[in-house]
Coordinates of C-alpha atoms and ligand atoms in Angstrom, one line a residue:
M13 CA -28.8 0.3 -3.5
H14 CA -27.2 2.0 -0.3
T15 CA -23.2 1.9 -1.5
Q16 CA -21.9 5.3 -1.8
A17 CA -21.5 8.8 -1.1
G18 CA -24.5 10.8 -2.8
Q19 CA -25.5 8.3 -4.5
G20 CA -27.9 6.4 -2.1
I21 CA -30.8 8.0 0.2
P22 CA -29.0 7.8 3.8
V23 CA -30.6 5.2 5.9
P24 CA -31.7 6.5 9.5
V25 CA -29.3 5.3 12.0
T26 CA -31.4 2.4 14.1
I27 CA -29.8 1.6 17.6
T28 CA -31.6 -1.4 19.0
N29 CA -32.3 -1.8 22.6
S30 CA -29.2 -3.5 24.6
T31 CA -29.5 -5.6 27.3
N32 CA -25.8 -6.4 27.8
F33 CA -23.5 -2.9 26.9
D34 CA -22.7 -0.5 29.9
P35 CA -21.4 2.5 27.9
Q36 CA -19.4 3.1 30.8
K37 CA -17.3 0.0 30.9
T38 CA -14.0 0.3 28.6
R39 CA -12.8 -3.4 29.6
T40 CA -14.0 -6.3 30.4
P41 CA -12.6 -7.5 33.6
Q42 CA -13.9 -10.5 34.0
R43 CA -12.4 -12.6 30.8
M44 CA -9.5 -11.7 28.3
K45 CA -11.2 -8.9 25.8
K46 CA -11.1 -10.1 22.2
V47 CA -10.7 -8.7 19.0
C48 CA -11.0 -9.9 15.7
C49 CA -9.4 -8.8 12.7
I50 CA -11.8 -10.1 9.0
G51 CA -8.6 -9.6 6.4
A52 CA -4.9 -11.0 6.8
G53 CA -3.4 -9.1 4.8
Y54 CA -1.0 -6.3 4.3
V55 CA -3.0 -4.4 7.0
G56 CA -4.9 -6.7 9.1
G57 CA -1.5 -9.0 9.6
P58 CA 0.7 -6.1 11.1
T59 CA -2.0 -4.1 12.8
S60 CA -2.6 -7.0 14.7
A61 CA 0.5 -8.3 15.6
V62 CA 1.5 -4.9 17.2
M63 CA -2.1 -4.8 18.8
A64 CA -1.1 -7.9 20.6
T65 CA 2.1 -7.3 21.3
K66 CA 1.2 -3.9 22.7
N67 CA -2.0 -5.2 24.8
P68 CA -0.8 -8.5 26.2
D69 CA -4.1 -9.2 28.2
V70 CA -6.5 -8.9 25.0
S71 CA -6.5 -12.2 22.5
V72 CA -6.1 -10.8 19.0
T73 CA -7.3 -13.8 16.0
V74 CA -6.9 -12.5 12.9
V75 CA -9.0 -14.4 10.0
D76 CA -9.3 -14.8 5.9
Y77 CA -10.6 -17.3 4.2
N78 CA -7.5 -17.6 2.2
K79 CA -6.3 -20.7 3.7
D80 CA -2.4 -20.4 2.1
R81 CA -2.0 -16.7 3.3
I82 CA -3.6 -18.1 6.9
E83 CA -1.1 -20.8 7.3
A84 CA 1.7 -18.6 6.2
W85 CA 1.3 -16.0 9.3
K86 CA 1.1 -19.3 11.6
T87 CA 5.1 -19.6 10.3
N88 CA 8.4 -17.8 10.1
E89 CA 7.9 -17.1 6.3
L90 CA 5.3 -14.5 6.5
P91 CA 2.7 -14.0 3.7
I92 CA 4.1 -10.7 3.4
Y93 CA 7.6 -9.1 3.2
E94 CA 8.1 -6.0 6.5
P95 CA 10.8 -5.1 8.2
D96 CA 11.1 -6.0 11.4
L97 CA 7.6 -7.8 11.5
L98 CA 8.6 -11.1 12.0
D99 CA 9.9 -10.1 15.4
V100 CA 6.7 -8.2 16.3
V101 CA 4.3 -11.2 14.7
Q102 CA 6.4 -13.9 17.3
H103 CA 6.6 -11.7 20.6
A104 CA 2.7 -12.0 20.5
R105 CA 2.5 -15.4 18.7
D106 CA 4.9 -17.6 20.5
P107 CA 5.7 -16.1 23.1
V108 CA 8.8 -16.8 25.9
A109 CA 8.7 -16.4 29.4
K110 CA 5.6 -15.5 31.3
R111 CA 3.9 -14.5 28.6
I112 CA 0.8 -16.3 27.2
P113 CA 0.4 -16.1 23.5
N114 CA -2.2 -13.5 22.3
L115 CA -2.2 -13.6 18.5
F116 CA -3.7 -16.1 16.7
F117 CA -4.2 -16.7 12.9
S118 CA -7.2 -18.7 11.4
T119 CA -9.8 -19.7 8.7
D120 CA -12.7 -20.3 11.0
V121 CA -14.3 -16.6 10.5
E122 CA -17.5 -17.1 11.9
G123 CA -15.9 -18.4 15.4
A124 CA -13.7 -15.4 15.6
I125 CA -16.7 -13.3 14.6
A126 CA -19.0 -14.8 17.2
E127 CA -16.3 -14.7 20.0
A128 CA -14.8 -11.2 19.5
D129 CA -15.9 -7.9 21.5
I130 CA -14.4 -5.9 18.5
I131 CA -14.0 -6.5 14.9
L132 CA -11.6 -5.2 12.4
L133 CA -13.1 -4.9 8.9
S134 CA -9.4 -5.0 7.3
V135 CA -10.5 -6.5 4.1
N136 CA -9.6 -5.6 0.4
T137 CA -12.0 -2.4 -1.1
P138 CA -9.9 -2.2 -4.8
T139 CA -11.6 -0.5 -7.9
K140 CA -14.7 -1.3 -8.9
S141 CA -13.8 -3.7 -12.3
M142 CA -17.4 -3.7 -13.5
G143 CA -21.1 -1.9 -13.6
H144 CA -21.9 1.0 -12.4
G145 CA -18.6 3.3 -11.6
A146 CA -15.9 0.6 -13.0
G147 CA -12.7 2.0 -12.9
Q148 CA -13.7 4.7 -10.1
A149 CA -15.8 3.8 -7.3
S150 CA -14.3 1.6 -4.6
E151 CA -15.7 -2.0 -4.5
L152 CA -17.0 -3.1 -1.5
C153 CA -18.0 -6.6 -2.3
H154 CA -15.5 -7.8 0.9
L155 CA -16.7 -5.2 3.2
E156 CA -20.0 -6.5 2.8
S157 CA -19.4 -10.2 2.8
A158 CA -17.7 -9.7 5.8
V159 CA -20.3 -7.4 7.5
R160 CA -23.0 -9.7 6.7
R161 CA -21.2 -12.7 8.2
I162 CA -21.2 -10.6 11.1
G163 CA -25.2 -9.8 11.1
E164 CA -25.4 -13.6 10.6
V165 CA -23.4 -14.9 13.5
A166 CA -22.9 -12.4 16.3
T167 CA -25.0 -13.3 19.3
S168 CA -23.8 -10.9 21.5
D169 CA -22.9 -6.7 21.2
K170 CA -20.0 -6.0 19.1
I171 CA -17.7 -2.7 18.5
I172 CA -17.3 -2.9 14.2
V173 CA -14.0 -1.2 13.2
E174 CA -13.6 0.0 9.4
K175 CA -9.7 0.0 9.0
S176 CA -10.5 -0.7 5.3
T177 CA -10.5 2.6 3.6
V178 CA -13.7 3.3 2.5
P179 CA -16.0 5.6 0.5
C180 CA -17.7 8.2 2.9
K181 CA -20.8 7.4 4.4
A182 CA -20.0 3.6 3.9
A183 CA -20.1 3.2 7.6
E184 CA -24.2 3.6 7.1
T185 CA -23.8 0.8 4.5
V186 CA -22.3 -1.4 7.2
R187 CA -25.5 -0.8 9.8
D188 CA -27.8 -1.0 7.2
I189 CA -26.4 -4.3 6.6
L190 CA -26.5 -5.2 10.2
N191 CA -29.7 -4.2 10.9
A192 CA -31.2 -5.9 7.8
T193 CA -29.1 -9.8 9.4
A194 CA -28.4 -9.6 12.8
K195 CA -30.8 -10.5 15.6
P196 CA -33.1 -8.5 17.0
G197 CA -31.9 -6.6 20.5
L198 CA -27.7 -6.5 19.9
N199 CA -26.1 -3.5 19.0
F200 CA -23.7 -3.0 16.8
E201 CA -21.3 0.1 17.2
I202 CA -19.2 1.2 14.1
L203 CA -16.5 3.1 14.1
S204 CA -13.7 4.3 11.5
N205 CA -10.3 3.8 12.4
P206 CA -8.5 4.2 9.1
E207 CA -4.9 2.5 8.7
F208 CA -2.4 5.5 7.4
L209 CA 0.8 3.2 7.8
A210 CA 3.1 2.6 4.2
E211 CA 4.3 -0.4 3.0
G212 CA 7.8 -1.3 3.9
T213 CA 8.0 1.2 6.9
A214 CA 4.6 -0.5 8.3
V215 CA 5.6 -1.4 11.7
R216 CA 7.7 1.9 12.5
N217 CA 4.3 3.3 11.1
L218 CA 2.2 1.3 13.6
L219 CA 4.2 1.4 16.4
H220 CA 4.6 5.1 16.5
P221 CA 1.7 6.8 14.5
D222 CA 2.1 10.4 13.7
R223 CA -2.3 9.9 14.5
I224 CA -4.9 7.7 15.5
L225 CA -8.3 8.6 14.1
I226 CA -11.2 7.2 15.4
G227 CA -14.5 8.4 14.2
S228 CA -17.6 7.8 15.7
L229 CA -21.3 8.6 16.0
N230 CA -21.9 11.6 18.8
T231 CA -24.0 9.3 21.1
P232 CA -23.4 8.0 24.3
R233 CA -23.0 4.5 22.9
G234 CA -20.8 5.9 20.0
L235 CA -18.2 7.4 21.7
A236 CA -18.3 4.7 24.6
A237 CA -17.0 2.4 21.5
A238 CA -14.5 4.9 20.5
R239 CA -13.4 5.2 24.4
S240 CA -13.0 1.1 24.1
L241 CA -10.9 1.8 21.3
A242 CA -8.4 4.3 22.1
D243 CA -8.0 2.4 25.2
L244 CA -6.6 -0.5 23.2
Y245 CA -3.7 1.9 21.1
A246 CA -3.3 3.5 24.7
S247 CA -1.0 1.0 25.6
W248 CA 1.2 2.2 23.1
V249 CA 0.2 5.5 22.1
D250 CA 0.1 8.8 23.8
R251 CA -3.3 10.1 23.8
S252 CA -2.7 13.2 22.3
R253 CA -2.3 11.2 19.1
I254 CA -5.5 9.5 19.3
I255 CA -8.2 11.9 17.9
T256 CA -11.8 11.4 18.2
I257 CA -14.0 12.6 15.8
N258 CA -17.1 12.7 13.5
L259 CA -17.4 9.1 11.8
Y260 CA -17.7 11.2 8.3
S261 CA -14.5 13.1 9.1
S262 CA -12.6 10.5 9.5
E263 CA -13.6 8.1 6.6
L264 CA -13.0 11.4 4.1
A265 CA -9.5 11.8 6.5
K266 CA -8.3 9.0 5.0
L267 CA -9.4 9.5 1.2
A268 CA -8.2 13.3 1.5
A269 CA -4.7 12.1 3.0
N270 CA -3.9 10.1 0.4
A271 CA -5.0 12.3 -2.3
L272 CA -2.7 15.3 -0.5
L273 CA 0.0 12.5 -0.4
A274 CA -0.2 11.7 -4.1
Q275 CA -0.7 15.8 -5.5
R276 CA 2.6 16.2 -3.6
I277 CA 4.7 13.5 -5.7
S278 CA 2.5 14.5 -9.1
S279 CA 3.2 18.2 -8.5
V280 CA 7.2 17.4 -8.5
N281 CA 6.8 15.1 -11.4
A282 CA 5.3 17.9 -13.2
L283 CA 8.2 20.2 -12.5
S284 CA 10.2 17.2 -13.5
A285 CA 8.9 17.6 -16.8
M286 CA 9.8 21.7 -16.9
C287 CA 13.4 20.7 -15.2
E288 CA 14.1 18.7 -18.0
S289 CA 13.5 21.2 -20.2
L290 CA 14.7 24.0 -18.3
G291 CA 18.2 22.4 -17.6
A292 CA 17.3 22.7 -13.9
D293 CA 17.4 20.0 -11.3
I294 CA 14.3 18.5 -9.6
D295 CA 15.9 17.1 -6.8
E296 CA 17.8 20.9 -5.8
V297 CA 13.9 22.0 -6.5
S298 CA 12.4 20.0 -4.4
H299 CA 14.9 20.5 -1.7
C300 CA 14.6 24.1 -1.8
V301 CA 10.9 23.8 -1.7
G302 CA 10.5 21.6 1.5
L303 CA 12.9 23.6 3.2
D304 CA 9.7 26.0 3.9
Q305 CA 8.8 24.4 6.9
R306 CA 4.7 24.8 5.8
I307 CA 5.1 22.3 3.1
G308 CA 8.2 19.9 4.2
P309 CA 10.6 17.8 2.7
K310 CA 8.6 14.8 2.6
M311 CA 6.7 12.6 -0.2
L312 CA 8.6 15.2 -2.7
K313 CA 10.6 12.4 -4.6
A314 CA 10.5 12.5 -8.3
S315 CA 10.0 9.6 -10.2
V316 CA 8.5 6.8 -12.4
G317 CA 5.3 7.8 -10.8
F318 CA 3.7 6.4 -7.8
G319 CA 2.1 3.2 -7.7
G320 CA 1.0 1.1 -5.1
S321 CA -2.7 -0.2 -4.3
C322 CA -3.8 2.8 -2.5
F323 CA -3.5 6.0 -3.9
R324 CA -4.9 5.6 -7.2
K325 CA -8.0 3.2 -6.3
D326 CA -8.2 6.1 -3.3
I327 CA -8.1 9.1 -5.4
L328 CA -10.2 7.9 -8.4
S329 CA -13.0 7.1 -5.4
L330 CA -12.7 10.4 -3.6
A331 CA -13.2 11.5 -7.5
Y332 CA -16.2 9.7 -8.3
I333 CA -17.2 10.6 -4.5
A334 CA -17.1 14.4 -5.7
E335 CA -18.7 13.4 -8.7
S336 CA -21.7 11.9 -7.7
L337 CA -22.3 14.6 -5.0
H338 CA -22.6 16.8 -8.5
L339 CA -19.0 18.5 -8.2
P340 CA -17.4 17.7 -11.5
Q341 CA -14.7 20.4 -11.2
V342 CA -13.9 19.0 -8.1
A343 CA -13.5 15.5 -9.5
D344 CA -11.4 16.6 -12.5
Y345 CA -9.3 18.3 -10.1
W346 CA -8.5 15.0 -8.0
R347 CA -8.4 12.9 -11.6
S348 CA -5.7 15.0 -12.6
I349 CA -3.5 13.9 -10.1
V350 CA -3.6 10.8 -11.8
G351 CA -3.2 11.8 -15.5
I352 CA 0.0 13.3 -14.2
N353 CA 1.2 10.1 -12.8
E354 CA -0.1 8.6 -16.1
Y355 CA 1.7 10.8 -18.1
Q356 CA 5.1 10.5 -16.2
K357 CA 5.1 6.6 -16.5
E358 CA 4.5 7.3 -20.7
R359 CA 7.3 10.0 -20.9
F360 CA 9.9 7.8 -19.2
T361 CA 9.5 5.4 -21.7
R362 CA 9.6 8.1 -24.7
R363 CA 12.8 9.5 -23.5
I364 CA 14.3 6.1 -23.2
V365 CA 13.1 5.4 -26.9
K366 CA 14.3 8.9 -27.9
C367 CA 18.0 8.2 -26.6
L368 CA 18.5 4.6 -27.9
Y369 CA 17.9 6.1 -31.5
S370 CA 14.5 6.0 -31.6
S371 CA 13.8 2.3 -32.0
L372 CA 13.8 -0.4 -29.1
S373 CA 13.8 -2.9 -32.0
S374 CA 15.4 -6.1 -30.7
K375 CA 17.3 -4.1 -28.2
R376 CA 17.9 -5.7 -24.6
L377 CA 17.1 -3.6 -21.7
A378 CA 17.8 -4.5 -18.0
V379 CA 15.1 -3.4 -15.2
L380 CA 16.3 -3.2 -12.3
G381 CA 13.0 -3.3 -9.3
F382 CA 9.4 -4.4 -10.3
A383 CA 7.7 -3.3 -7.0
Y384 CA 6.0 0.0 -6.3
K385 CA 8.5 0.7 -3.7
K386 CA 11.4 -0.7 -1.7
D387 CA 11.1 -2.5 1.1
T388 CA 8.5 -4.5 -0.3
G389 CA 7.6 -7.1 -2.6
D390 CA 4.3 -5.6 -3.2
T391 CA 3.6 -5.3 -7.4
R392 CA 0.3 -3.6 -7.2
E393 CA 0.2 -0.8 -9.3
T394 CA 3.5 -0.2 -9.6
S395 CA 4.6 2.0 -12.8
A396 CA 7.2 -0.6 -13.7
I397 CA 4.0 -2.8 -14.8
T398 CA 2.8 0.4 -17.6
V399 CA 6.8 1.1 -18.2
V400 CA 8.1 -2.8 -19.2
N401 CA 4.7 -3.4 -21.6
N402 CA 5.5 0.0 -23.2
L403 CA 9.0 -1.2 -23.3
I404 CA 7.7 -4.9 -24.7
N405 CA 5.5 -3.0 -27.2
E406 CA 8.9 -1.1 -28.6
G407 CA 10.0 -4.1 -29.4
A408 CA 12.8 -4.7 -27.0
N409 CA 13.9 -7.6 -24.8
V410 CA 12.9 -6.9 -21.2
R411 CA 15.0 -9.0 -18.5
V412 CA 13.5 -8.0 -15.0
Y413 CA 15.6 -8.3 -11.6
D414 CA 14.1 -7.3 -8.3
P415 CA 15.5 -8.4 -4.5
L416 CA 12.3 -9.1 -3.2
V417 CA 9.2 -9.8 -6.2
E418 CA 8.8 -13.4 -7.3
E419 CA 9.1 -14.6 -10.8
D420 CA 5.7 -15.7 -11.0
R421 CA 4.5 -12.5 -9.7
V422 CA 6.3 -10.4 -12.4
W423 CA 5.3 -12.2 -15.2
E424 CA 1.0 -12.3 -13.7
E425 CA 1.4 -8.7 -13.5
V426 CA 2.7 -8.3 -17.0
L427 CA 0.6 -10.4 -18.6
A428 CA -2.5 -9.3 -17.0
S429 CA -2.1 -5.3 -18.7
S430 CA -1.0 -6.8 -22.0
D431 CA -3.1 -7.1 -25.0
R432 CA 0.1 -8.7 -26.9
R433 CA 0.6 -11.6 -24.6
E434 CA 2.5 -13.9 -26.5
T435 CA 4.7 -10.8 -27.5
V436 CA 5.0 -10.4 -23.5
K437 CA 6.2 -13.9 -23.4
Q438 CA 8.5 -14.0 -26.4
R439 CA 10.2 -10.7 -24.6
L440 CA 10.0 -11.2 -21.1
S441 CA 12.8 -12.6 -18.9
V442 CA 13.1 -12.5 -15.1
W443 CA 16.7 -13.1 -13.5
P444 CA 17.7 -14.1 -10.2
S445 CA 20.6 -11.2 -10.2
A446 CA 21.1 -7.5 -11.3
Y447 CA 24.3 -9.4 -12.8
E448 CA 22.1 -12.1 -14.8
A449 CA 19.5 -8.9 -16.0
C450 CA 22.2 -6.8 -17.2
A451 CA 24.2 -9.3 -19.0
D452 CA 24.5 -7.7 -22.7
A453 CA 21.6 -5.0 -22.0
D454 CA 21.8 -2.1 -24.2
A455 CA 20.3 -0.2 -21.3
V456 CA 19.9 -0.2 -17.7
I457 CA 16.4 1.5 -16.5
I458 CA 15.7 1.4 -12.7
L459 CA 12.4 1.2 -11.5
T460 CA 11.9 0.8 -8.1
E461 CA 14.5 2.5 -5.5
W462 CA 16.0 -0.2 -3.6
D463 CA 19.2 0.5 -2.0
E464 CA 20.6 -2.0 -3.9
F465 CA 20.8 -0.1 -7.0
S466 CA 22.1 3.2 -5.8
N467 CA 25.8 4.0 -5.2
K468 CA 25.2 6.8 -3.0
I469 CA 24.6 4.3 -0.5
S470 CA 27.6 1.8 1.0
G471 CA 24.9 -0.6 2.6
P472 CA 26.2 -3.1 4.7
G473 CA 25.2 -6.6 3.0
D474 CA 28.1 -8.3 0.5
A475 CA 29.3 -6.0 -2.7
R476 CA 29.0 -8.8 -4.9
G477 CA 25.7 -9.2 -4.3
R478 CA 26.1 -13.1 -2.9
G479 CA 24.1 -14.6 -0.5
G480 CA 23.0 -13.4 3.1
D481 CA 19.7 -10.5 3.3
R482 CA 18.9 -10.3 0.0
T483 CA 17.4 -6.3 0.6
K484 CA 21.2 -5.6 2.1
R485 CA 23.1 -6.2 -1.6
V486 CA 25.2 -3.2 -3.5
L487 CA 25.3 -3.0 -6.5
D488 CA 29.1 -3.4 -8.2
W489 CA 28.8 -0.6 -11.2
S490 CA 32.2 -1.4 -12.8
R491 CA 31.0 -4.9 -12.8
V492 CA 28.2 -4.2 -14.6
A493 CA 29.7 -1.9 -17.5
G494 CA 31.8 -5.0 -17.9
L495 CA 28.5 -7.3 -18.8
M496 CA 26.9 -4.3 -21.2
Q497 CA 26.8 -3.3 -24.5
K498 CA 27.9 0.2 -25.8
P499 CA 27.3 3.3 -25.3
M500 CA 25.7 2.3 -21.5
Y501 CA 22.7 4.1 -21.2
V502 CA 21.2 3.9 -17.2
F503 CA 18.0 5.2 -17.2
D504 CA 17.3 6.4 -13.3
G505 CA 13.3 6.2 -12.7
R506 CA 13.7 7.1 -9.0
N507 CA 17.1 9.5 -8.9
V508 CA 19.1 7.0 -6.7
L509 CA 21.9 7.6 -8.6
D510 CA 25.2 9.9 -8.0
A511 CA 25.3 10.5 -12.0
A512 CA 29.5 11.6 -12.1
P513 CA 30.8 8.8 -10.5
L514 CA 29.3 6.7 -13.0
E515 CA 29.4 8.8 -15.9
K516 CA 33.5 8.7 -15.3
M517 CA 33.0 5.0 -15.8
G518 CA 31.8 5.4 -19.1
F519 CA 27.9 5.1 -18.3
R520 CA 25.6 7.7 -19.8
V521 CA 22.9 8.1 -17.2
E522 CA 19.6 9.5 -18.0
S523 CA 17.5 11.2 -14.4
I524 CA 14.0 12.4 -13.8
G525 CA 13.6 15.9 -13.7
K526 CA 17.5 16.8 -14.6
G527 CA 18.4 18.7 -17.6
V528 CA 18.3 17.3 -20.9
V529 CA 19.0 20.6 -22.8
Ligands
NAD629 N1 -2.0 -2.2 2.0 C1 -1.6 -0.9 2.4 O1 -0.6 -0.5 2.6 C2 -2.7 -0.1 3.5 C3 -2.8 1.1 4.0 C4 -3.9 1.7 4.4 C5 -4.7 1.3 4.3 N2 -5.2 0.3 3.4 C6 -6.6 -0.3 3.3 O2 -6.6 -1.5 3.6 C7 -7.2 -2.2 3.3 C8 -6.6 -3.7 2.9 O3 -5.8 -3.7 2.2 P1 -4.5 -5.0 2.4 O4 -3.1 -4.2 1.6 O5 -4.3 -4.7 3.5 O6 -5.5 -5.4 1.5 P2 -5.1 -7.2 1.0 O7 -5.2 -7.8 -0.6 O8 -3.2 -7.4 1.5 O9 -5.9 -8.4 2.3 C9 -7.0 -8.2 2.2 C10 -7.5 -9.6 3.0 O10 -8.9 -9.4 3.2 C11 -9.2 -10.8 2.7 N3 -10.5 -11.0 2.9 C12 -11.4 -10.2 1.6 N4 -12.9 -10.6 2.0 C13 -13.0 -11.3 3.3 C14 -13.9 -11.8 3.9 N5 -15.0 -11.7 3.3 N6 -13.7 -12.7 4.8 C15 -12.3 -13.3 5.4 N7 -11.5 -12.6 4.4 C16 -11.2 -11.5 3.5 C17 -8.7 -11.3 1.3 O11 -8.4 -12.5 1.2 C18 -7.0 -11.0 1.4 O12 -6.5 -11.7 2.1 C19 -8.0 -1.8 2.3 O13 -9.2 -0.9 1.8 C20 -7.3 -0.7 1.6 O14 -7.3 0.2 0.8 C21 -4.0 -0.2 2.7
UPG630 O1 8.5 11.3 -2.9 C1 7.9 10.3 -3.1 C2 7.0 9.1 -2.3 C3 6.4 8.0 -2.8 N1 6.7 7.8 -3.9 C4 6.2 6.6 -4.3 O2 5.0 6.4 -4.0 C5 4.5 5.5 -3.7 C6 3.5 5.5 -2.7 O3 4.5 5.8 -1.6 P1 4.4 5.4 -0.2 O4 3.5 6.6 0.1 O5 5.7 5.5 0.6 O6 3.3 4.1 0.5 P2 2.3 3.3 0.3 O7 2.5 2.2 1.2 O8 1.4 3.3 -0.9 O9 1.4 4.1 1.0 C7 0.7 5.4 1.1 O10 -0.6 4.6 1.0 C8 -0.9 3.6 2.2 C9 -2.5 3.1 1.8 O11 -3.7 3.9 1.8 C10 -1.3 5.2 3.0 O12 -1.7 4.1 4.4 C11 0.0 5.9 3.4 O13 0.0 6.6 4.2 C12 1.0 6.5 2.3 O14 2.0 6.4 2.1 C13 5.3 4.1 -4.4 O15 5.5 3.9 -5.4 C14 6.6 5.6 -4.0 O16 7.9 5.1 -4.5 C15 7.5 8.7 -4.8 O17 7.5 8.9 -6.2 N2 7.8 9.9 -4.8

């Protein structure tokens, strides 16, 4: 088996003779250059849209075997919510004036592969759920299937780009599959070009990236392929931000970046537990620490725990790689970041139980926010799944509201991670507004930092929460006060509230990392 670092013997690099590949050539003048992106998800869709918008002379086709997803990308009801994404998609997909369309969505995976000069692999790489490495290693079956398809279909040279987050040395797996499946005489150059966008800010991150990493083999063909991809990015990214490096450094740098970002959050969350016992304020501590230019202010916000499809899986993947390299102490170090994250969710639940007189039996709890962060409808690995299940297991009736997450999604997530499905069905409900969720509630629990819930932000939307952009509403906390049972507890899992004005209204506000002495 030839998958993860340290697990197999590296396969020798085979570069077959090419008849029509010219390493000096960075553009194809005769015809429009063609890019195919396999995977129309959170990475593939936005990345392709920005690439197409910024390269009107390049044709970009996004393919996926998920027909519903592809059909949605062709409409104005995109399958994912990202601020400003529709504008970018429309710019290249349905252009006006002299521009011709150069962004396409299709289920014809084979056709797009056959035509493409450059293929972006943007398929999902979740944590393995079964077999060797289950619960830790990355599942590469989607990547493998996409690469096999390339090998079977290709009749011309291709540059294959790993945009998916992959374990180190995955490029060797890709090369091995291509060597085994492709027609002789074709040349495939494999590049690592990890994506660093964060959901909710994807368009901004793609338009103004901190850096673009392009990892390649240090061979003439490898470097030429890297130049070819760099030219696409150079249409909108300053060349000084496009870093060409060793293939495996690039793969590892992606996992390392996520591990370091998550490590900051776990460090702050660990400190938040200390603050609660010491009477210190974690927001003040984070602010002071972040003023040190060597540390900086970002990713230091205490919370009920990080979620999202990436941090947990990428840290576990990194730890698994360390383990397979016989570095158990290193693996334990990385895993402890995930350990603190789990602890934070449990700790938050325990605090709720303690404040509500040590029993949640038949209490009504309004949960505001289910997405793993604001400005996305994504619920993958959201802390809300654990907290909601914990509250239900304590006997509470949980009433969820989120401005973007669909009701079905909440049900699927909570049921999928519960071993008491019948109890969930009796005790969970999902509501179309915060006010309905808060009716007769014994406590309000904020699990996502939506601006709507904050009393620090006066948003541009309708203050009563009617109509308009659902992400622009502002909650009227005095109205919430009129709806709730007494005493009125608010558990702020995101520290989005200014407690003083709410306490004047009679709320008891419990924030993460703030003085419980
Ligand atoms: N979501 C993020 O914010 C983010 C950011 C940076 C990197 N990443 C990484 O990018 C990769 C993709 O993440 P995502 O969130 O876009 O995933 P996603 O699940 O939203 O999208 C992946 C898509 O790939 C499709 N797919 C899988 N196998 C396929 C195949 N063989 N042929 C055609 N289509 C196929 C799936 O149907 C799905 O629509 C992952 O490796 C992830 O770790 C994600
Ligand atoms: O100070 C902070 C910052 C974030 N979070 C939480 O951490 C999680 C992840 O947030 P964020 O990193 O903003 O979003 P992601 O979309 O998961 O993006 C991360 O994961 C992506 C996938 O690999 C990478 O591309 C990005 O660079 C990386 O930031 C969310 O639950 C946040 O609420 C905190 O609790 N405190």
